[in-house]
mmCIF file of C-alpha atoms in Angstrom:
data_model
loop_
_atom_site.group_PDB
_atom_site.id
_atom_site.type_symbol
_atom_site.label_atom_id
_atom_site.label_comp_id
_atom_site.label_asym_id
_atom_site.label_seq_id
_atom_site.Cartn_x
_atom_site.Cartn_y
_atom_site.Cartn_z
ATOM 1 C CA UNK X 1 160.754 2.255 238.906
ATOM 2 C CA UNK X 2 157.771 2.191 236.509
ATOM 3 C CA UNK X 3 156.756 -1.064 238.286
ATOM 4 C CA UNK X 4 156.444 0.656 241.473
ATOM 5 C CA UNK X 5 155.119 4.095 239.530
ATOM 6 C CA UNK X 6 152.220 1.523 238.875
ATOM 7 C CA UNK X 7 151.437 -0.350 241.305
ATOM 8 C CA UNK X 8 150.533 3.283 243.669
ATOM 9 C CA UNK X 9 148.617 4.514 240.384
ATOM 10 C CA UNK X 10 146.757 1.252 241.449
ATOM 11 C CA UNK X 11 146.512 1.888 245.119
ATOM 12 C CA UNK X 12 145.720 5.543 244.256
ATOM 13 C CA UNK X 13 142.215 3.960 242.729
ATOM 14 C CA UNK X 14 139.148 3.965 244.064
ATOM 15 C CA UNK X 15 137.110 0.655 243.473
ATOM 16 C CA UNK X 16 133.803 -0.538 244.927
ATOM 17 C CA UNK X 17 133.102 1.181 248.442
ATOM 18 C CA UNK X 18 136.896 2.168 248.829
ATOM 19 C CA UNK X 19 135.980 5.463 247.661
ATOM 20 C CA UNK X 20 134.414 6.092 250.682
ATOM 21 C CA UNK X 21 137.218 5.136 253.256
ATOM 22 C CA UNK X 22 137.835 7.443 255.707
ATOM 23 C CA UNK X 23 141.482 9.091 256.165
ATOM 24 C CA UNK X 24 143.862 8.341 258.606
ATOM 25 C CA UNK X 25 143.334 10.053 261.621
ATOM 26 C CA UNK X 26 146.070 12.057 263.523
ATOM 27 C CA UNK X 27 146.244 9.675 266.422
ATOM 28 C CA UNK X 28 145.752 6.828 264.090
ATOM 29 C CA UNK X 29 148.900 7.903 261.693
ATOM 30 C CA UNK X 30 151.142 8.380 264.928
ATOM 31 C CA UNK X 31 150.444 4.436 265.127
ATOM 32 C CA UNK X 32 151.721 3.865 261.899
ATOM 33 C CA UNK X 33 155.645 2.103 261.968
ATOM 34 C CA UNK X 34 158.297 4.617 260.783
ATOM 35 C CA UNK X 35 161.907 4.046 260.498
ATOM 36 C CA UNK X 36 163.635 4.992 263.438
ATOM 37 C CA UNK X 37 166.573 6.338 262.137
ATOM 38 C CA UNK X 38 165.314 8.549 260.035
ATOM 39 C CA UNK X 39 167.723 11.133 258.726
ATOM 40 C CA UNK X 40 166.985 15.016 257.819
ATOM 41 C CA UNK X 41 165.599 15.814 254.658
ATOM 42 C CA UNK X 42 165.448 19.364 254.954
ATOM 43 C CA UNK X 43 168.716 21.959 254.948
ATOM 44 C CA UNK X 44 170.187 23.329 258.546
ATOM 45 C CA UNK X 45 169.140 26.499 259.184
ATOM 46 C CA UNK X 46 171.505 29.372 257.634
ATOM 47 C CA UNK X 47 174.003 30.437 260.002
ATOM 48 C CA UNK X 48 173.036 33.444 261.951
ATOM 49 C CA UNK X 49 174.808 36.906 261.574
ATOM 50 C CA UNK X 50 176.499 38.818 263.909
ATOM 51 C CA UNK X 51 175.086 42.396 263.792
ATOM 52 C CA UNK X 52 177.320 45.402 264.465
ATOM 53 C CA UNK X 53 175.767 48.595 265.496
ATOM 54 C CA UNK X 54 177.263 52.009 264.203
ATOM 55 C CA UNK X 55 176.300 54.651 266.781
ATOM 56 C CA UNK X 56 176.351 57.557 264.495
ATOM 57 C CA UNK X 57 178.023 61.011 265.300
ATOM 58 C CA UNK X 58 175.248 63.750 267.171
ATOM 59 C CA UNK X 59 175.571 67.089 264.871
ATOM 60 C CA UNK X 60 177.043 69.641 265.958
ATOM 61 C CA UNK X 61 175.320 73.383 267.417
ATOM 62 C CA UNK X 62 176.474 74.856 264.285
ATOM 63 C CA UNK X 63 174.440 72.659 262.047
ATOM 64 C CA UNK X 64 171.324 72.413 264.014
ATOM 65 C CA UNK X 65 170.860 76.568 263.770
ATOM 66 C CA UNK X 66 170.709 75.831 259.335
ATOM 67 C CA UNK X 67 168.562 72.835 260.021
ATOM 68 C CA UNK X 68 166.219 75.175 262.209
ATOM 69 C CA UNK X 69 165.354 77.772 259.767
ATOM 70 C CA UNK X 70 164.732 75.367 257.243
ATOM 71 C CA UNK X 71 161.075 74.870 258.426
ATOM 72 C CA UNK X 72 160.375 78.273 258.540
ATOM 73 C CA UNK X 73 161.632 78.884 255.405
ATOM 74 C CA UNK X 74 159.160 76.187 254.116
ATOM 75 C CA UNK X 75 156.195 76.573 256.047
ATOM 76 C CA UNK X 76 156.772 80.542 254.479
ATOM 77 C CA UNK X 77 156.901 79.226 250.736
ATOM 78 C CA UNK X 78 153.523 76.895 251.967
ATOM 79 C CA UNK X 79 151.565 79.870 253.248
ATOM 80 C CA UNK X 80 152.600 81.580 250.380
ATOM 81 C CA UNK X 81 150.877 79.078 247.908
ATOM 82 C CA UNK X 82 148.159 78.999 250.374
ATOM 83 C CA UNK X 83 147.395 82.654 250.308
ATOM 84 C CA UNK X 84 147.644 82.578 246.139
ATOM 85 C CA UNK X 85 144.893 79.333 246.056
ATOM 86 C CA UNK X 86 143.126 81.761 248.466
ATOM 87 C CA UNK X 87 143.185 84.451 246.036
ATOM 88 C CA UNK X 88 142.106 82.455 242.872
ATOM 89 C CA UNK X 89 139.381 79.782 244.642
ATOM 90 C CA UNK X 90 138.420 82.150 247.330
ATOM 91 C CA UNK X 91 137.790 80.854 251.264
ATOM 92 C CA UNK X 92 135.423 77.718 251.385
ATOM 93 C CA UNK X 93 135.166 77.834 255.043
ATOM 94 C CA UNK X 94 133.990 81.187 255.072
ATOM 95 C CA UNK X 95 131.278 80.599 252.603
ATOM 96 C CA UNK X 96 127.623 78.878 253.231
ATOM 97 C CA UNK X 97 127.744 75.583 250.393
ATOM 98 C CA UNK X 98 125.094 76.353 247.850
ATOM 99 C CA UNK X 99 122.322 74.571 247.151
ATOM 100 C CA UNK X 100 122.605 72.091 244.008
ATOM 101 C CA UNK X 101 119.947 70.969 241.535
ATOM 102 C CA UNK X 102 121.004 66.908 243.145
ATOM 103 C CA UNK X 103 121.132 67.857 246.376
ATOM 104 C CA UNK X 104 117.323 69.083 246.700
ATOM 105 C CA UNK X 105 115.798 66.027 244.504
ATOM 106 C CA UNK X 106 117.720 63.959 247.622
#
């Protein structure tokens, strides 16, 4: 094994001009001899899965009046936050935007 470890350390080399050589093109490696039988080095592919689909149960007109008010509950508590940041920051789309000591060196 080492023998053969150093002999391709060898071939590996690049002496004189061989540095230069130019690779094996694609058409020129499909030339090259290659064992016919060749067997597969890689794994099969993994098996494939059957899938099962659950259809899942509609709701029922009882539950979709409690899902319903939910929103309006929420959008309620939002507007009520909105209203308070109203109250402490004031409305910055009804006021003009001042005029800053960067913006008038621009």
């Amino acid at each position: 094994m080492a023998q053969v470890r150093e002999q391709e350390r060898r071939k590996a080399e690049a002496v004189g001009k061989d540095y230069a050589a130019r690779p094996a093109s694609y058409k020129g490696s499909l030339s090259l001899k290659q064992d016919r039988f060749t067997t597969r080095k890689r794994s099969r592919s993994p098996a494939k899965r059957d899938v099962e689909f659950v259809e899942l149960e509609k709701p029922k007109e009882g539950t979709l009046a409690t899902t319903s008010s939910r929103p309006v509950q929420m959008s309620r508590e939002a507007e009520e936050r909105r209203r308070k940041l109203v109250e402490t920051y004031g409305d910055a789309a009804s006021k003009s935007k001042p005029a800053t000591a960067s913006s008038s060196f621009v």
